[in-house]
Short mmCIF file of C-alpha atoms in Angstrom, two decimals:
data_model
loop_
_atom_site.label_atom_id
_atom_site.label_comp_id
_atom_site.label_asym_id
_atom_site.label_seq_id
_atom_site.Cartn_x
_atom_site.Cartn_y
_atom_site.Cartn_z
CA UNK A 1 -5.51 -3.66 -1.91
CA UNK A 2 -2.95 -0.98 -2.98
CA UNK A 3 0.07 -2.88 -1.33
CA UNK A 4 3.50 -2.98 -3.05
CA UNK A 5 5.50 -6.31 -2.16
CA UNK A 6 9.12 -6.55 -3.05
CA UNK A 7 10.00 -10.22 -3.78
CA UNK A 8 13.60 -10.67 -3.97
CA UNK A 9 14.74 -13.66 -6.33
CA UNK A 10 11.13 -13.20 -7.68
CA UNK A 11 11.38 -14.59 -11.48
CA UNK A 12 11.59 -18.21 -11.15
CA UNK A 13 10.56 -21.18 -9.00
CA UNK A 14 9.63 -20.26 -5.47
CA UNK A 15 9.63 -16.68 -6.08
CA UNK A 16 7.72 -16.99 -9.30
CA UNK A 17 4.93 -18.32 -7.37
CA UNK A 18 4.74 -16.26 -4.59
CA UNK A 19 4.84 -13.02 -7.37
CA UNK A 20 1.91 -14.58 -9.47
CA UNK A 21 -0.32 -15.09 -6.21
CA UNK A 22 0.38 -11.54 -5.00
CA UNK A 23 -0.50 -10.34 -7.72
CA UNK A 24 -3.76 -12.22 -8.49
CA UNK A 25 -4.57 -11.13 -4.65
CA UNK A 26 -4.53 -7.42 -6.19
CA UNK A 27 -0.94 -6.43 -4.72
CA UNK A 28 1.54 -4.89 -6.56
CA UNK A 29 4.68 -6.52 -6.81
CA UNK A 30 8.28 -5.93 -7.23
CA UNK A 31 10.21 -8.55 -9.10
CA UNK A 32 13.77 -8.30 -8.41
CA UNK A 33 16.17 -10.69 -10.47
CA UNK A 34 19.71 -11.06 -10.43
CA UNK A 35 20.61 -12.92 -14.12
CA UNK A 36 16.57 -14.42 -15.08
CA UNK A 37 16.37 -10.82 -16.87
CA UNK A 38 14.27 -12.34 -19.89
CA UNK A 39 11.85 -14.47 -16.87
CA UNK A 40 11.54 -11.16 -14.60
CA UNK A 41 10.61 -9.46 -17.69
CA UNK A 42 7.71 -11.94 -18.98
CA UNK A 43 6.39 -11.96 -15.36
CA UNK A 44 6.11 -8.31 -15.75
CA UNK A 45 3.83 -8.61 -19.08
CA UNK A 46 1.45 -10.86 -17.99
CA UNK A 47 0.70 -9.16 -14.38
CA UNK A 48 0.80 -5.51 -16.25
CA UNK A 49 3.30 -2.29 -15.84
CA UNK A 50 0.66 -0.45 -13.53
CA UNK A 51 0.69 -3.47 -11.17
CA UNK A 52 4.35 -4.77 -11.74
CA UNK A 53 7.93 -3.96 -12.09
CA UNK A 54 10.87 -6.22 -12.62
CA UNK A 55 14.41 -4.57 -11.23
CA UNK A 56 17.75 -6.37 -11.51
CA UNK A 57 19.84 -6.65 -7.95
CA UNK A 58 22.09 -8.49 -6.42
CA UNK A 59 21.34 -8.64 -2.85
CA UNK A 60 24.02 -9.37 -1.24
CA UNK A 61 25.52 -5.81 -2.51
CA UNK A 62 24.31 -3.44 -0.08
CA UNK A 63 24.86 -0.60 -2.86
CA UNK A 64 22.74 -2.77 -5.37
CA UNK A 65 19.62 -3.09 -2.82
CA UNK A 66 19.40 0.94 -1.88
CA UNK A 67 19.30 1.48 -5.56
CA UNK A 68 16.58 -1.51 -5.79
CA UNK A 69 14.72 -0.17 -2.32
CA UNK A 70 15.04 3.67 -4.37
CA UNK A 71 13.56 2.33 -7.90
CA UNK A 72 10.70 0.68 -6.09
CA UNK A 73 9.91 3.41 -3.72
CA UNK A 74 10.23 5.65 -6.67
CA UNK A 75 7.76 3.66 -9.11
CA UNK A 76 4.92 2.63 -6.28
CA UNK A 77 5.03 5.40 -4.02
CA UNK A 78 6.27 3.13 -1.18
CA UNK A 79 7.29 -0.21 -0.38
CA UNK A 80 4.66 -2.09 2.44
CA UNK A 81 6.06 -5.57 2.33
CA UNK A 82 9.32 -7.08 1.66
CA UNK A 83 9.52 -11.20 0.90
CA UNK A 84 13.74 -12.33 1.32
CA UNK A 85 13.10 -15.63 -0.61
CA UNK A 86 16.64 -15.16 -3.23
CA UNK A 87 18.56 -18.47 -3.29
CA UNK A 88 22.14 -17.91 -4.29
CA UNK A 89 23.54 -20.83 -6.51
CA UNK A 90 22.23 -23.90 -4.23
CA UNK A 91 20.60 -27.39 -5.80
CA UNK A 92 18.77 -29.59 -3.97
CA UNK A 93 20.35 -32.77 -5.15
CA UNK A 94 20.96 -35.65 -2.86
CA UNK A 95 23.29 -37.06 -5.06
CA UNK A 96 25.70 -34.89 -5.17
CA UNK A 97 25.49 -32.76 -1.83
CA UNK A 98 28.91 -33.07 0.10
CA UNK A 99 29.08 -35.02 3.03
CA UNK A 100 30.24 -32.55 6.16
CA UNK A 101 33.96 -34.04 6.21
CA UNK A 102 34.40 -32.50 2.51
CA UNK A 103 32.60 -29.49 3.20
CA UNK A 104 34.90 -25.92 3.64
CA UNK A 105 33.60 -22.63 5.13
CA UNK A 106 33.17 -21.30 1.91
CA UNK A 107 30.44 -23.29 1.29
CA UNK A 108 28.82 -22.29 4.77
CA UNK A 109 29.78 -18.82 3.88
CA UNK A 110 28.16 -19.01 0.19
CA UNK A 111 24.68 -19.62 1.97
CA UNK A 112 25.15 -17.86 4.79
CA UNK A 113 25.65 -14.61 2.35
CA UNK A 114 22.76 -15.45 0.04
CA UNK A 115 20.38 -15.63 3.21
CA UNK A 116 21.19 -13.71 6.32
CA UNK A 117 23.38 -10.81 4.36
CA UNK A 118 21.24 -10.56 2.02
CA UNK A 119 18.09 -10.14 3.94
CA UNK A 120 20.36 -8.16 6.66
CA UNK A 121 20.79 -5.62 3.46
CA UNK A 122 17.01 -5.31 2.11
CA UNK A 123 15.75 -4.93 5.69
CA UNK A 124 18.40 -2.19 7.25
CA UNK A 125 17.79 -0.24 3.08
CA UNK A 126 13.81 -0.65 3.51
CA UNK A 127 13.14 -0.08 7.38
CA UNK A 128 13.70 3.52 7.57
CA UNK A 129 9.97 4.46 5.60
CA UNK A 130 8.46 1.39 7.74
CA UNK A 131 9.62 3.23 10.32
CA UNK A 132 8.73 6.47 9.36
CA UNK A 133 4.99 4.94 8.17
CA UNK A 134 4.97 3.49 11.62
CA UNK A 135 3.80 -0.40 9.49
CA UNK A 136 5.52 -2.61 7.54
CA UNK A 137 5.99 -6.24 7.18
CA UNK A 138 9.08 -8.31 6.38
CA UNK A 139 8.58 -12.34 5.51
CA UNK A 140 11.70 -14.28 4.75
CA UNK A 141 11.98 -17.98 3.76
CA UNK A 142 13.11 -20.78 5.20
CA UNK A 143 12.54 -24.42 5.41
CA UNK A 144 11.53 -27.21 7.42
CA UNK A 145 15.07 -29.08 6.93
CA UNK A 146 16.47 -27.05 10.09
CA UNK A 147 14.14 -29.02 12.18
CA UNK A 148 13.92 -32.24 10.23
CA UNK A 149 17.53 -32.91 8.12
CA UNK A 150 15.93 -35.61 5.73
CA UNK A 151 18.73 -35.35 3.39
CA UNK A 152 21.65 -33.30 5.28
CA UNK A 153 22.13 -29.68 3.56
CA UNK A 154 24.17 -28.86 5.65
CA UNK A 155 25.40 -25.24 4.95
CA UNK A 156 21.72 -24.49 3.56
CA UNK A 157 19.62 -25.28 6.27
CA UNK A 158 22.30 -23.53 8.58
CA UNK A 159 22.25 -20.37 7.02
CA UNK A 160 18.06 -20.71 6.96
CA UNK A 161 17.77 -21.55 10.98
CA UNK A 162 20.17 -18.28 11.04
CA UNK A 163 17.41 -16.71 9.25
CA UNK A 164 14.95 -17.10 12.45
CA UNK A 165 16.95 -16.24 14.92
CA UNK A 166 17.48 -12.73 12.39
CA UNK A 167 13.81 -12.68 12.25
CA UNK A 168 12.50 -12.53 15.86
CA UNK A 169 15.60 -10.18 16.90
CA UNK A 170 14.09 -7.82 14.05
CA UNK A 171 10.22 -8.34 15.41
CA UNK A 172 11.27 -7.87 18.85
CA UNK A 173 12.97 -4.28 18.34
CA UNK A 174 10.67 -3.27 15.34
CA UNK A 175 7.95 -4.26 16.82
CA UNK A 176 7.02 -0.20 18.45
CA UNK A 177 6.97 0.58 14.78
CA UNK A 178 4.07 -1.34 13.88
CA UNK A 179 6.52 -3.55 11.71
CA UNK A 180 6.05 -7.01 11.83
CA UNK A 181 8.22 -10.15 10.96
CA UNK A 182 8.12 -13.94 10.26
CA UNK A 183 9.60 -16.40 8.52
CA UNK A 184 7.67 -19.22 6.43
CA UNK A 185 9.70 -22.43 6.37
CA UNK A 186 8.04 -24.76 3.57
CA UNK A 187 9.04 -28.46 2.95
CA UNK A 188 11.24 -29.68 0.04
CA UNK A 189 8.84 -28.10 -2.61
CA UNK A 190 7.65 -30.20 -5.63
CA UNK A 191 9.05 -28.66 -8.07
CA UNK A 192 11.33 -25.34 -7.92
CA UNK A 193 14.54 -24.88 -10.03
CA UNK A 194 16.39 -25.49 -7.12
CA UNK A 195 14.53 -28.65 -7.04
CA UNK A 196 14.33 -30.11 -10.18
CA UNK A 197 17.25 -32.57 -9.83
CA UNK A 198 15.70 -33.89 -6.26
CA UNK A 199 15.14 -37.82 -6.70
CA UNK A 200 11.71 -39.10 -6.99
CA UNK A 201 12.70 -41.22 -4.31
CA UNK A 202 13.32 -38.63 -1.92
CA UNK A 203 10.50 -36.74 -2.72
CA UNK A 204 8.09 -40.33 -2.49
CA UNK A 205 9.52 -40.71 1.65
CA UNK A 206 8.18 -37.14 2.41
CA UNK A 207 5.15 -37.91 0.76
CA UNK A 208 4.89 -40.85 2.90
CA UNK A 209 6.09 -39.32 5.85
CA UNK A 210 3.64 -36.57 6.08
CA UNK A 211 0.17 -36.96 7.73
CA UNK A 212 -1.65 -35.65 4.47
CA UNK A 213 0.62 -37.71 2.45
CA UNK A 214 1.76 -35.23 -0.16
CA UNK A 215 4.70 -33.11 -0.84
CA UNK A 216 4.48 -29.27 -0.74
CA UNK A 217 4.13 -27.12 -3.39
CA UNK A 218 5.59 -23.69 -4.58
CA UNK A 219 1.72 -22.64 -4.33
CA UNK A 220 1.62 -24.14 -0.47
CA UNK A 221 4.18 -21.53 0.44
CA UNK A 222 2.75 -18.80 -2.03
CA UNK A 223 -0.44 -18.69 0.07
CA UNK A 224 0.72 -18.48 3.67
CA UNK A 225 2.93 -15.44 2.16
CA UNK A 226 0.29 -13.75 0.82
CA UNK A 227 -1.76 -13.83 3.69
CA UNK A 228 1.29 -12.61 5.89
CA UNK A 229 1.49 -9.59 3.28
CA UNK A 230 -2.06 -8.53 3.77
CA UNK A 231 -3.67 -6.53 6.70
CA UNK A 232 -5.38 -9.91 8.23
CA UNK A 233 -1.89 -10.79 9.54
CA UNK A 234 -2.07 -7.75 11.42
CA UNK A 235 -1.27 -10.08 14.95
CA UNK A 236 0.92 -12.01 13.67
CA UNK A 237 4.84 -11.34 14.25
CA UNK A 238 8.26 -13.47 15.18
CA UNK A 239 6.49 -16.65 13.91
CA UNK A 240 8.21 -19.50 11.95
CA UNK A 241 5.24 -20.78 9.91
CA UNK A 242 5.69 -23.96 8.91
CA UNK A 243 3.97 -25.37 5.75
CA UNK A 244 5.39 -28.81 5.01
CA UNK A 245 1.96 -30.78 5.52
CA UNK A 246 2.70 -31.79 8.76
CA UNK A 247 6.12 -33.26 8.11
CA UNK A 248 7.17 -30.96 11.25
CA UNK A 249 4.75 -30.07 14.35
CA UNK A 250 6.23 -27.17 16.25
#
């Protein structure tokens, strides 16, 4: 295909995923990392140099992501998709997630930087050669738990219903420049690092809950964002895709 996607938080869990499908689709794929340098790395030998390239970043430093948007550009020529799916220091554990009385606005402002600043800094660095290319396409993640709180996360799923109201704003201007943008809101996915402490419990009453009667998967959400990165999306912009196995029916 000749497409270069930029996956940010792409060398573990979610982000693994999504980087190993792109890649088996024939895209080329950025891995950017913040700490995981040894996982970004390994990624990076098994999909090949020509095809891959593994750049540390944090992205909620706008300096960091114009020298990440530079070194991509630099190495592929251009960048044609980006994929915001970084998760900044967040565990999905039931156990031990505050209730809202103990909560502070740190904690709200912890996820509200990993998400909508971060994103807000990889799409202001990257849209200026969408815009000069007149295409470009800019998925971010989000989740199903805005719509249906099964266990209450709070200052996550906040931050991630932020992200769609960031997401059709950007589609609605952007839109003239042949750029397009969605979101893709998967369940709680079975399993991610983030997810690894989830009870089985919790993850048996989604199971139950959902009409096909499984929990997603890392590979669910991999899918729907490589189609979104290829040209048969074309049509598609301002969407919140939902892939949760009907848990949630928009």
């Amino acid at each position: 295909m000749g497409r270069t996607v930029l996956v940010t938080g792409g060398s573990r869990g979610l982000g693994e995923s999504i980087v190993k499908t792109l890649a088996q689709q024939g895209f080329q794929v950025v891995i950017n990392y913040y700490k995981s340098q040894d996982a970004a790395e390994k990624l990076v030998s098994e999909i090949g140099e020509e095809n891959a390239i593994a750049i540390q970043a944090d992205v909620t430093n706008r300096t960091e992501v114009d020298t990440l948007i530079k070194k991509a550009t630099e190495y592929f020529g251009q960048i044609d998709v980006v994929v915001n799916n970084a998760l900044v220091d967040f565990k999905f554990d039931p156990n031990k997630q505050k209730p809202f009385t103990e909560l502070t606005w740190v904690d709200y402002q912890k996820q509200l930087n990993g998400t909508l600043k971060a994103a807000f800094h990889v799409v202001q660095s990257v849209i200026p050669q969408f815009i000069e290319r007149q295409n470009g396409s800019i998925i971010s993640i989000g989740t199903n738990l805005y719509q249906n709180p099964v266990v209450p996360y709070h200052e996550y799923t906040t931050a991630k219903a932020g992200l769609i109201g960031f997401t059709r704003n950007i589609a609605s201007e952007l839109g003239q420049y042949g750029i397009k943008a969605n979101v893709v809101s998967g369940g709680l996915l079975k399993t991610t690092h983030a997810s690894a402490v989830t009870t089985p419990e919790v993850f048996d009453l989604i199971a139950q809950s959902t009409p096909l009667k499984k929990v997603t998967t890392p590979q669910d959400v991999a899918n729907m964002v490589a189609f979104l990165s290829s040209e048969n999306a074309h049509g598609i912009t301002g969407q919140n895709i939902t892939v949760d196995g009907g848990l949630t029916m928009n």
